[in-house]
Coordinates of C-alpha atoms and ligand atoms in Angstrom, one line a residue:
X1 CA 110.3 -92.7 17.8
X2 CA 112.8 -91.6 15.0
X3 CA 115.2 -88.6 15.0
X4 CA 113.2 -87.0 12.0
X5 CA 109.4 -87.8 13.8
X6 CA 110.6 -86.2 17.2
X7 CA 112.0 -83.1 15.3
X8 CA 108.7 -83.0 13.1
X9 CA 106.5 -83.4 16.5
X10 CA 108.9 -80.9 17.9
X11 CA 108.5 -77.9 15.1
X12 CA 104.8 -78.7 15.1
X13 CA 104.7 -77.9 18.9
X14 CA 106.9 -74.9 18.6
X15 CA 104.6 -73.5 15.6
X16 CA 101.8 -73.4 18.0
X17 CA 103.4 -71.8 20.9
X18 CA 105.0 -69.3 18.4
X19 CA 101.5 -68.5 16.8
X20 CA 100.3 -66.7 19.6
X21 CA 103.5 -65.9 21.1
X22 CA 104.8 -64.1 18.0
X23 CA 101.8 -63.1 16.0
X24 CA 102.4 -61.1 13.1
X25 CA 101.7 -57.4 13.5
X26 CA 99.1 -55.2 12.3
X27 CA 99.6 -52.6 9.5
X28 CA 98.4 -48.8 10.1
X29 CA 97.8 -47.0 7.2
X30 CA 96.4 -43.5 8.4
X31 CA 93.3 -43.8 10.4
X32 CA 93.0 -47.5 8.5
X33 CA 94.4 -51.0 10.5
X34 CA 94.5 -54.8 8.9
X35 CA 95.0 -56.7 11.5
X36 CA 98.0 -58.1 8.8
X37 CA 100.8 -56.5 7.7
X38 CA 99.8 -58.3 4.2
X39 CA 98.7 -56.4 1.5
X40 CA 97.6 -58.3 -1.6
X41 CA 98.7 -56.8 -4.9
X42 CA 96.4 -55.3 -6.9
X43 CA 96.4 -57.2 -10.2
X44 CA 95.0 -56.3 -13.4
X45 CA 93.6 -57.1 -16.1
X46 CA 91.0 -58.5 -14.2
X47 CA 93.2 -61.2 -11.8
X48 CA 92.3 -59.5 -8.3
X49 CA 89.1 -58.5 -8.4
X50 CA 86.1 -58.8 -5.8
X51 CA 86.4 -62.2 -5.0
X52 CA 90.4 -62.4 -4.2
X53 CA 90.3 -59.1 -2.3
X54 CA 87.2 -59.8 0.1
X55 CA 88.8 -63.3 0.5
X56 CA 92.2 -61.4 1.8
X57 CA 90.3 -58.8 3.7
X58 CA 88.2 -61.2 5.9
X59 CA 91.4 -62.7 6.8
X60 CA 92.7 -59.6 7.9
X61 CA 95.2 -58.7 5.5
X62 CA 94.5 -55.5 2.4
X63 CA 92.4 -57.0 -0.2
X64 CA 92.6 -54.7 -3.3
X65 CA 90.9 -54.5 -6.9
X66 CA 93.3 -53.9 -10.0
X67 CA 91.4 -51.5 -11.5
X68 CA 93.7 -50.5 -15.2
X69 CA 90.9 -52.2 -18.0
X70 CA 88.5 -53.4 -15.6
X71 CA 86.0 -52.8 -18.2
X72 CA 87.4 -55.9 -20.3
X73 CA 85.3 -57.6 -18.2
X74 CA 82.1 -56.2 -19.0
X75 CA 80.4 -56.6 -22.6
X76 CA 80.5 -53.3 -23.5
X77 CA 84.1 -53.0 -23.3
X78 CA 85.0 -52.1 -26.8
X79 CA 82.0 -49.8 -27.2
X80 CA 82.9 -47.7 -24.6
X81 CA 86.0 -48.7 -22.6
X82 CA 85.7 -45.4 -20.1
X83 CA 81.8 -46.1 -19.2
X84 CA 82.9 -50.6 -18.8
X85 CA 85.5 -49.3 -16.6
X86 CA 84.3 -47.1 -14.0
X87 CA 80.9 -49.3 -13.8
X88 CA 83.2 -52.5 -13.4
X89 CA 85.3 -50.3 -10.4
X90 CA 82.2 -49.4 -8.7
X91 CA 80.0 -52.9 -9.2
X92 CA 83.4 -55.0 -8.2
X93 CA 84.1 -52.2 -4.4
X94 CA 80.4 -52.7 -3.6
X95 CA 80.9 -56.6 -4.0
X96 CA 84.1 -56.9 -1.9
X97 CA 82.5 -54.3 0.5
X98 CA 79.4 -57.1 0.3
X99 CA 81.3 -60.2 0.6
X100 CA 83.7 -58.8 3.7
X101 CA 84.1 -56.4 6.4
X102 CA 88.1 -55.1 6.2
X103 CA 90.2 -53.2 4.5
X104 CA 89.5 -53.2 0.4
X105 CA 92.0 -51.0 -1.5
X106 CA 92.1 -49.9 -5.3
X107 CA 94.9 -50.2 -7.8
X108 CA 94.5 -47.4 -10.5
X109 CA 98.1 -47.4 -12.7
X110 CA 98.7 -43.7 -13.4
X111 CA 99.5 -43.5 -17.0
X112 CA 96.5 -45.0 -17.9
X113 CA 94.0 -42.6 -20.0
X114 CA 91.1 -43.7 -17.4
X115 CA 92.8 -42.3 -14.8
X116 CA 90.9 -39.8 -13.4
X117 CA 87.4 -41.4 -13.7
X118 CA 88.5 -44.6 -12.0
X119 CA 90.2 -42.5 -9.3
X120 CA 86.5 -40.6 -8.9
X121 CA 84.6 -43.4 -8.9
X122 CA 87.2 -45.3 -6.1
X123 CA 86.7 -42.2 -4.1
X124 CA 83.1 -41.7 -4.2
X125 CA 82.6 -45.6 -3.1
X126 CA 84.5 -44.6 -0.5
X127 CA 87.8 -47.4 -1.0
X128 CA 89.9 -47.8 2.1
X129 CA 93.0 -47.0 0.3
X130 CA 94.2 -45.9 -3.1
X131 CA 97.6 -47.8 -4.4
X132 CA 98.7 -45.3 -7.1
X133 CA 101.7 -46.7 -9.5
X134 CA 102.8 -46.9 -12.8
X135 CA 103.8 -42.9 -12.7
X136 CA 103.9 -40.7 -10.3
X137 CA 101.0 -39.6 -8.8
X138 CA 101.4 -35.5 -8.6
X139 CA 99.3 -34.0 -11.2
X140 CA 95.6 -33.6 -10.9
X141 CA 94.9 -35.5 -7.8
X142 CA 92.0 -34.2 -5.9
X143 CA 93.6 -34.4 -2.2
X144 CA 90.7 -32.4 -1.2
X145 CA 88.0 -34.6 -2.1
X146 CA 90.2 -37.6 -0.8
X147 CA 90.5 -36.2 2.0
X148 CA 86.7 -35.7 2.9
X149 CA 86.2 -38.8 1.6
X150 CA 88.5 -40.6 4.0
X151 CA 90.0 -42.5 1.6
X152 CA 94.2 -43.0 2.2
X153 CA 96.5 -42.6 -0.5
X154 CA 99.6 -45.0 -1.5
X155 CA 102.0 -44.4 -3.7
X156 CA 103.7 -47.4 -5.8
X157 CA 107.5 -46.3 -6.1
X158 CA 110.6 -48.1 -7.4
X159 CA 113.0 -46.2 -5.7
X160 CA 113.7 -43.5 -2.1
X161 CA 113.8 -40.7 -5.0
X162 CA 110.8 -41.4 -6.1
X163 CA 108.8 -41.2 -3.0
X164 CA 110.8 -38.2 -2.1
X165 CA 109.8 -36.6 -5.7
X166 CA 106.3 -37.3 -5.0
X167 CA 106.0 -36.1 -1.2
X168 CA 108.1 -33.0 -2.3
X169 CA 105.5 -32.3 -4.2
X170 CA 102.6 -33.0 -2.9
X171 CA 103.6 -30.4 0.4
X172 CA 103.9 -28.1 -2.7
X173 CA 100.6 -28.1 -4.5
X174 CA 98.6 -29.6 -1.9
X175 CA 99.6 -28.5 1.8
X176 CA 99.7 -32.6 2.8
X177 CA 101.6 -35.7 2.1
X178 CA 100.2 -39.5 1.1
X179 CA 99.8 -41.8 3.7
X180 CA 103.0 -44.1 2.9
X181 CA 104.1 -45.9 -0.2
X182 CA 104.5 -49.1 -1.4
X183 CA 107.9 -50.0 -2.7
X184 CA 108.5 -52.1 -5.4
X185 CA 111.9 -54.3 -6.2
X186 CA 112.5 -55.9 -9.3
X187 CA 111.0 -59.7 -8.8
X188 CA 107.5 -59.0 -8.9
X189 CA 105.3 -59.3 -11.1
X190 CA 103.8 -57.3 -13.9
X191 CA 105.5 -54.3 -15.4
X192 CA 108.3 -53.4 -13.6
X193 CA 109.7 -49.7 -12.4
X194 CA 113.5 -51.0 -13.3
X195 CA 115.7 -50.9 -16.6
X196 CA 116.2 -54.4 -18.2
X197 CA 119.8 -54.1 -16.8
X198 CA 119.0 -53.2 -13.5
X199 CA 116.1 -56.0 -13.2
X200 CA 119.7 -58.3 -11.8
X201 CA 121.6 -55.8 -10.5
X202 CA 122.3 -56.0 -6.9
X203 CA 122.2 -52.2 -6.2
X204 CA 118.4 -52.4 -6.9
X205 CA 117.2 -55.3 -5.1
X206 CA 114.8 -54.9 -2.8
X207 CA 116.6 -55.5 0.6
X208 CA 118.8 -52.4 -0.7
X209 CA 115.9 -50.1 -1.6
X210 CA 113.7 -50.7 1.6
X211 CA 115.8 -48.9 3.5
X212 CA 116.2 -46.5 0.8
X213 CA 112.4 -45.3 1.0
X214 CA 112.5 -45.6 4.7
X215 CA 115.2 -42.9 5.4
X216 CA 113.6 -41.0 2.4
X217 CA 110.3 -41.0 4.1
X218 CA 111.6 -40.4 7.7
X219 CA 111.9 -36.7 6.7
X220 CA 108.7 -36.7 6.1
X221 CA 107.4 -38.1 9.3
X222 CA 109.4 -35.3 11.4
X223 CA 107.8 -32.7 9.7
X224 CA 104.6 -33.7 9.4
X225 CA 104.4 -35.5 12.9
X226 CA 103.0 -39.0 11.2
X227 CA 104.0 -42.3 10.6
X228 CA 104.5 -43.3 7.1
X229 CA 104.3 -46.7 6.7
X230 CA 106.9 -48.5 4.3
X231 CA 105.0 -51.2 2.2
X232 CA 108.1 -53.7 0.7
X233 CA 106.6 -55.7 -2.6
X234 CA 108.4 -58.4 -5.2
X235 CA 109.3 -61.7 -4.7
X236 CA 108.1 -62.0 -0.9
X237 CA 107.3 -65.5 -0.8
X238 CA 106.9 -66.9 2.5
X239 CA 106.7 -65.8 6.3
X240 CA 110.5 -65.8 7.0
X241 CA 110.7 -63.4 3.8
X242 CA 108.1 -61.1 5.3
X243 CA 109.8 -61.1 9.1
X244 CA 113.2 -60.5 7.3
X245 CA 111.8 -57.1 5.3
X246 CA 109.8 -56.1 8.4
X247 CA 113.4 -55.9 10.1
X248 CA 114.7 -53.6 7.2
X249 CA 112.1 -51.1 8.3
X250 CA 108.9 -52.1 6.3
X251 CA 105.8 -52.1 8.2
X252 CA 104.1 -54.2 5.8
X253 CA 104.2 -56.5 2.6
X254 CA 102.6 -56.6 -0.8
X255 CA 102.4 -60.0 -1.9
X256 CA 100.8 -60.5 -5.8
X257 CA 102.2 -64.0 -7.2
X258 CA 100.9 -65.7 -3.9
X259 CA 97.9 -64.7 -3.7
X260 CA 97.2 -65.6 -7.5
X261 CA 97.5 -69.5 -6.7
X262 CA 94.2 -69.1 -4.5
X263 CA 90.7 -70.7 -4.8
X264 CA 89.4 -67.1 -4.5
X265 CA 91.4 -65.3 -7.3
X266 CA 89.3 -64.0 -10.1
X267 CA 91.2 -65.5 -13.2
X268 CA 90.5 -68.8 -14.6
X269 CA 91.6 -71.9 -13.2
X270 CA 94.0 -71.9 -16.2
X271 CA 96.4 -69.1 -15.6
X272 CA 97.1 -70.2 -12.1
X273 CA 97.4 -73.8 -12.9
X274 CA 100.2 -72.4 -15.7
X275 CA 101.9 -70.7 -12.3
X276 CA 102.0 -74.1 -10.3
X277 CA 103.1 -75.7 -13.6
X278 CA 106.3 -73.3 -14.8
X279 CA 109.6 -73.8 -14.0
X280 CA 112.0 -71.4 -13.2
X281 CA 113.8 -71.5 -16.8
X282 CA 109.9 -70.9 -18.1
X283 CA 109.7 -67.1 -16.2
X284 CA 110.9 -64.5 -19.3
X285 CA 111.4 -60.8 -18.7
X286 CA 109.6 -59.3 -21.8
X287 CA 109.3 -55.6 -23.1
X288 CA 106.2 -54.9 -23.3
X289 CA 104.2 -52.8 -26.1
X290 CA 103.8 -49.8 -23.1
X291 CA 107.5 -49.6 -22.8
X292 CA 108.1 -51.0 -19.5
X293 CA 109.8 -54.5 -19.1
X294 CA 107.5 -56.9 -17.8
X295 CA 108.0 -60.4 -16.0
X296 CA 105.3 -63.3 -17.5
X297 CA 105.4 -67.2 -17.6
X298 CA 106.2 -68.0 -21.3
X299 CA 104.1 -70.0 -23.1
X300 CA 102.8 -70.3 -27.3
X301 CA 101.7 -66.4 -27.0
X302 CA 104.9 -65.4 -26.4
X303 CA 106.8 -67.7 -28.1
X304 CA 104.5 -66.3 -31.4
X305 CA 105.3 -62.9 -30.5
X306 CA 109.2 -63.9 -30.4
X307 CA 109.2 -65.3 -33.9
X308 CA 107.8 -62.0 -35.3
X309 CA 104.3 -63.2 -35.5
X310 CA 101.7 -60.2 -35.3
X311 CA 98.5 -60.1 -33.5
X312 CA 95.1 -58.7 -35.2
X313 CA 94.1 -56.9 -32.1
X314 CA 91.6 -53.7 -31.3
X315 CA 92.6 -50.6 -29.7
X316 CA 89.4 -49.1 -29.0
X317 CA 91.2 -46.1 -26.7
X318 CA 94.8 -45.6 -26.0
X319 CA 94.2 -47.1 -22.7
X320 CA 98.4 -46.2 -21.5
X321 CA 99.7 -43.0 -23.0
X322 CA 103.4 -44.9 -23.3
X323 CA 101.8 -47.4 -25.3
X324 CA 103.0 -47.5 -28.9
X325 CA 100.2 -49.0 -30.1
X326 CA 100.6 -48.5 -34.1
X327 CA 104.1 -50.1 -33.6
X328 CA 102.6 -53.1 -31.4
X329 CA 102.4 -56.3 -32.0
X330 CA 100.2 -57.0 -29.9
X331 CA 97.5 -54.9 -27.5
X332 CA 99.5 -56.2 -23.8
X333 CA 95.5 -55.4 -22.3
X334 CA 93.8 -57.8 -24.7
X335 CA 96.8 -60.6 -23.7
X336 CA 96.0 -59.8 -20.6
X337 CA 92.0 -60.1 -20.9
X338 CA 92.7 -63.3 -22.8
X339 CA 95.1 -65.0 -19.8
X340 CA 92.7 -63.9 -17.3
X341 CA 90.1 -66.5 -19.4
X342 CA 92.1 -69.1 -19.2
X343 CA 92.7 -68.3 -23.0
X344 CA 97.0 -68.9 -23.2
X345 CA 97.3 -69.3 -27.0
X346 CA 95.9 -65.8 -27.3
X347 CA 97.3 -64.3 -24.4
X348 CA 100.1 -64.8 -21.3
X349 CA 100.2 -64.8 -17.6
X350 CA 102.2 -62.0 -15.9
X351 CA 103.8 -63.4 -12.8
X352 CA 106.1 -62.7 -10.0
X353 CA 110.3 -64.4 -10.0
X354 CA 109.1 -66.7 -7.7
X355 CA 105.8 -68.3 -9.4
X356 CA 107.9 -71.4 -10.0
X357 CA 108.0 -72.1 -6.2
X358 CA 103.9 -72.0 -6.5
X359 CA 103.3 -76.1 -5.5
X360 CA 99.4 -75.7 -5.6
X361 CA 96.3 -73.7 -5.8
X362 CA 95.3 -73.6 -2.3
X363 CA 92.2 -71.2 0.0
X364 CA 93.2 -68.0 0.8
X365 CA 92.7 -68.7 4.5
X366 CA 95.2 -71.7 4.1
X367 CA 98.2 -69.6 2.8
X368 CA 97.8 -66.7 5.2
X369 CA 97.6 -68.7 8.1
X370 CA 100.7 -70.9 6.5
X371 CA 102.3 -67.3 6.6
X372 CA 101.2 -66.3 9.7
X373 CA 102.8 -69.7 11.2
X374 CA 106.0 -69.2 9.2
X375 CA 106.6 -65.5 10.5
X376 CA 106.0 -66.6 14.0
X377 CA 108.4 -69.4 13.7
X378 CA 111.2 -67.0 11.9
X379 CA 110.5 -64.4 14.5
X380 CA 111.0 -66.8 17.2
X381 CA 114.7 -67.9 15.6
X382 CA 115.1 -63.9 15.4
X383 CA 114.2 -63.9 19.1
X384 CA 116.9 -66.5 20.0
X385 CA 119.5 -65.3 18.0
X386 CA 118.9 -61.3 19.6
X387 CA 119.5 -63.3 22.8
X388 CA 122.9 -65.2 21.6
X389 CA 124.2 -61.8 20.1
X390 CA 123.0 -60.1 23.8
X391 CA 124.7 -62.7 25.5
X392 CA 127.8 -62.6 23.6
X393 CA 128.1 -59.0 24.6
X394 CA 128.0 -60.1 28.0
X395 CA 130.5 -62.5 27.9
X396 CA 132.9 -60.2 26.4
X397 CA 132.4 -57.5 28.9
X398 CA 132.8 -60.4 31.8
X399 CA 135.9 -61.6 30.1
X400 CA 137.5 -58.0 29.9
X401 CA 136.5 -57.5 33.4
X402 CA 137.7 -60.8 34.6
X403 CA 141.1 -59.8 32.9
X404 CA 141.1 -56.0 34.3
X405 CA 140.6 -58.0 37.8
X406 CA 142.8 -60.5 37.5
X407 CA 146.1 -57.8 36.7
X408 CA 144.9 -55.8 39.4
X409 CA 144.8 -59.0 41.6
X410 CA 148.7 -60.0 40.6
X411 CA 150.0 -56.0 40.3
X412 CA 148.7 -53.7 42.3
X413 CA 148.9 -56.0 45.6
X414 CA 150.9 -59.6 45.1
X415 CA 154.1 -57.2 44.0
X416 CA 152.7 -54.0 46.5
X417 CA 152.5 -56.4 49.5
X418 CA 156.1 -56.9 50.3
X419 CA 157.1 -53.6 51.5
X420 CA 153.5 -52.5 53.7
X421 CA 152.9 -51.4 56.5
X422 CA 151.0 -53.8 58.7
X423 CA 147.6 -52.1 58.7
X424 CA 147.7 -51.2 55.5
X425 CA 148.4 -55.3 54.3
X426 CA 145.5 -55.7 56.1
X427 CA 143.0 -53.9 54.2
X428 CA 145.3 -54.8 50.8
X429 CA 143.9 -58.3 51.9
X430 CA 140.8 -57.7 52.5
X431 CA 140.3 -55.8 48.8
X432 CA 142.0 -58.7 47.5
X433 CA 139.8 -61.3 49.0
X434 CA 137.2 -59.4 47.6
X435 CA 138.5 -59.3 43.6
X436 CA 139.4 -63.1 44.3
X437 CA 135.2 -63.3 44.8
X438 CA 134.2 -61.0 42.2
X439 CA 137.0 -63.5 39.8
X440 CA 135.2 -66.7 40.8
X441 CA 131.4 -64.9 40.4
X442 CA 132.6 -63.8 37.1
X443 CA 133.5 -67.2 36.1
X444 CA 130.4 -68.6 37.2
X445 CA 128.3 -65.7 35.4
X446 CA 130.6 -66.5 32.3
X447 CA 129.8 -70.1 32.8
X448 CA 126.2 -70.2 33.0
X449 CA 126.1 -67.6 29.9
X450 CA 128.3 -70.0 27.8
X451 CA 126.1 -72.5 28.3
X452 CA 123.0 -71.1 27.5
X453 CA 124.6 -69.5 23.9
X454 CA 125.4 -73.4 23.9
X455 CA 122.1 -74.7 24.0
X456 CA 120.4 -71.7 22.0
X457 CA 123.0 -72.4 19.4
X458 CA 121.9 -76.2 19.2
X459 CA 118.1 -75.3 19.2
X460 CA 118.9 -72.8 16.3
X461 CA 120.6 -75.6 14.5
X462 CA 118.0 -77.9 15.0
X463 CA 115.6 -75.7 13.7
X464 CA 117.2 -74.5 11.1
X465 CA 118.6 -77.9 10.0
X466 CA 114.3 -78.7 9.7
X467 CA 113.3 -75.6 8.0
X468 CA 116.7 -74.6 5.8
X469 CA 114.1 -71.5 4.7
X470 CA 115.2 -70.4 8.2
X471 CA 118.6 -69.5 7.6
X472 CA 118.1 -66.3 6.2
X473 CA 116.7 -64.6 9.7
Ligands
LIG501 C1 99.4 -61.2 -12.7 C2 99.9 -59.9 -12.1 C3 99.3 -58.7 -12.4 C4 99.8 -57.5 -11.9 N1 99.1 -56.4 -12.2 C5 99.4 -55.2 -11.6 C6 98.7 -54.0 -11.8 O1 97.8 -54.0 -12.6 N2 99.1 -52.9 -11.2 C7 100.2 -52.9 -10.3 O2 100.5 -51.8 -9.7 N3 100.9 -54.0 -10.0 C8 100.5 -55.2 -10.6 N4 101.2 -56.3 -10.3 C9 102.2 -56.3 -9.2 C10 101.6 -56.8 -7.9 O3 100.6 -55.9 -7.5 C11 102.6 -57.0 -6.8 O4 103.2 -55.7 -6.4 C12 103.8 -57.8 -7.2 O5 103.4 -58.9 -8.0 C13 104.5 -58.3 -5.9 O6 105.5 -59.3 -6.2 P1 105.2 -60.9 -6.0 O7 104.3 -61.2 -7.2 O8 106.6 -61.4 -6.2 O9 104.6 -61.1 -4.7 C14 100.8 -57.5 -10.9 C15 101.4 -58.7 -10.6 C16 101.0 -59.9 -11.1 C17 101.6 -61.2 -10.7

């Protein structure tokens, strides 16, 4: 058997044992468990509706419907875009709820003029969880009647001042708190929470802002006596990614671009055939008509929009109140509506940084399990290297002990020994006979600990030298 088919067979066998040995934990949101700590993005216009979210939700993770213009998909859309939208929202719960038991969540952007009635209609079909972004989520919201309904409320935030802004105030004007928050970095997809100059910017990267909302939160916890989970989102791509933020404090994930480059997600084959297709140099940062930078694959659409080309397009309400719609060159919903049909001469696919890695369009059940497998595997190299760092403590404390025995060994008796009485030599040598055994023990102890560091090292290597992806545990 080759090197590189016993290492294969090897990592094959150690993904098994680590499946069940290291399974990836549940996410509590309230009263509400997934058996996952995956949420799926909610996705508009249209991308995650029914279809992708059941699909997510049977396999244990949070399915969720985008719900900003779900109308677009209806008929009606342009003769009433308030009526298309909440009888989309309602039509598209009671189908997830249909196709899947689990957890099926609702994605309502704030700003959006359709705010309120999509919020109304999520709560009366009773949604597992609101995720609440695109503003912050303070005025108007009927806590009361989320309350009674049962439904939990999440927060989409960029930032830990942001979350504390919005808990802040909800203690204020409601007497209660939401249930977590999801936080946001700057390589996902969609528009993003971040200035154009902070989209690179290492001070707002996601591994720095986790921890952020996490000690923002924790004051929150005390006082209120709950547990606020911490949901990290943007550019969490494969299991090692989501074992890695899980160690910064999150107790869960948001994954959007992923999920996109499913059989079960609601757009046309098209737009996620243009994700597997793009290359890195093909994902733009673009500022959308709404005023929010946005990240997209770039294709003719844009390209059009670049050379000053503008769009006839219909603006039948003000759907987003940032939107400078007279000023437009385009209507970002309609581009949106058109992507989501496969149509990319009239429209463009938002996407995460990482779309480029995107290989193919697989079942949902095939990338979470894929996940699941890579988690295990990363928290099994965590495990390892916990026990090397463990051990190394021990060997340092042996070795200063060893030392501390040693001088004691040479000073206090070897010189002392000379000028003793009789009796007292004799119990000298006795206590040294003893440190001479607790010096050799030590060694041994020292030994034995120094090996195993050797051969975890080795495995480590091994593993990592199969899986480079592993490195950054
Ligand atoms: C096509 C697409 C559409 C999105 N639409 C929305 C949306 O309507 N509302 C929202 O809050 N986030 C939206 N997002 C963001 C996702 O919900 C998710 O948080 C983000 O994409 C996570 O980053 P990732 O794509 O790198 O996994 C969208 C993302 C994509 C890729």
């Amino acid at each position: 058997m080759s090197f590189r088919t016993a290492i294969e067979e090897k990592l094959a066998s150690l993904r098994e044992q680590c499946a069940s040995k290291y399974p990836m934990p549940a996410l509590r949101i309230g009263d509400k468990t997934a058996a996952l700590s995956i949420v799926q993005g909610g996705m508009g216009v249209g991308i995650s509706l029914s279809n992708l979210a059941a699909a997510v939700a049977r396999e244990g993770g949070i399915g969720v419907i985008a719900a900003n213009a779900i109308g677009m998909i209806e008929d009606d859309y342009y003769d009433d875009p308030a009526a298309a939208n909440v009888r989309a929202l309602r039509r598209e719960l009671r189908e997830a709820r249909r196709k899947a038991a689990g957890l099926i969540g609702v994605n309502i952007m704030v700003a959006v003029d359709c705010f309120h009635p999509l919020l109304e209609a999520a709560v009366e079909e009773r949604a597992d969880i609101l995720f609440l972004g695109a503003g912050l989520p303070i005025k108007g919201i009927p806590v009361r009647a989320i309350r009674e309904a049962g439904v939990r409320v999440v927060p989409i935030v960029s930032s830990g001042r942001a979350a504390r802004l919005i808990f802040r105030s909800w203690e204020k004007h409601y007497g209660d708190i939401p249930d977590g928050v999801v936080v946001e970095g700057p390589r996902a997809g969609g528009h993003l929470g971040f200035k154009p100059d902070e989209i690179d910017d290492p001070a707002f990267q996601l591994e720095r802002i986790v921890p952020e909302v996490v000690r923002a939160l924790g004051e929150f916890e005390t006082r209120w006596g709950r547990s606020l989970p911490v949901i990290a989102a943007g550019g969490i791509f494969t299991g090692e990614d989501i074992y890695r933020f899980l160690g910064l404090g999150a107790s869960g994930v948001q994954l959007g671009t992923r999920f996109v480059a499913t059989d079960e997600c609601d757009a046309d084959v098209r737009f996620k055939q243009a994700y597997v297709a793009c290359r890195e140099e093909d994902i733009v940062i673009i500022e959308s008509p709404v005023g929010l930078p946005g990240r997209a694959v770039r294709g003719p659409f844009l390209e059009a929009v670049a050379r000053g080309g503008k769009k006839i397009f219909r603006c039948p309400s003000r759907c987003l109140e940032s939107c400078a719609a007279g000023k437009a060159r385009y209507c970002i919903s309609e581009a949106l509506d058109s992507a989501r049909k496969g149509d990319l001469e009239n429209g463009f696919a938002f996407c995460g940084a990482n779309a480029h890695r995107v290989e193919a369009i697989v079942p949902v059940k095939q990338l979470v399990a894929g996940l699941k497998q890579s988690y295990a595997l990363a928290a099994f190299v965590g495990a390892m290297r916990t026990e090397v760092a463990k051990r190394a403590e021990t060997l340092a404390a042996l070795r200063d002990e060893y030392k501390a025995t040693l001088a004691g060994v040479r000073g206090r008796f070897e010189a002392g020994l000379r000028h003793m009485a009789e009796e007292r030599e004799a119990v000298c040598r006795d206590e040294k006979a003893r440190m001479l055994e607790r010096l050799a023990q030590i060694k041994a102890e020292y030994d034995q600990i120094k090996e195993r560091i050797r051969e975890l090292s080795a495995e480590i290597a091994v593993l990592l030298n199969a899986e480079p992806a592993l490195s950054a545990i």
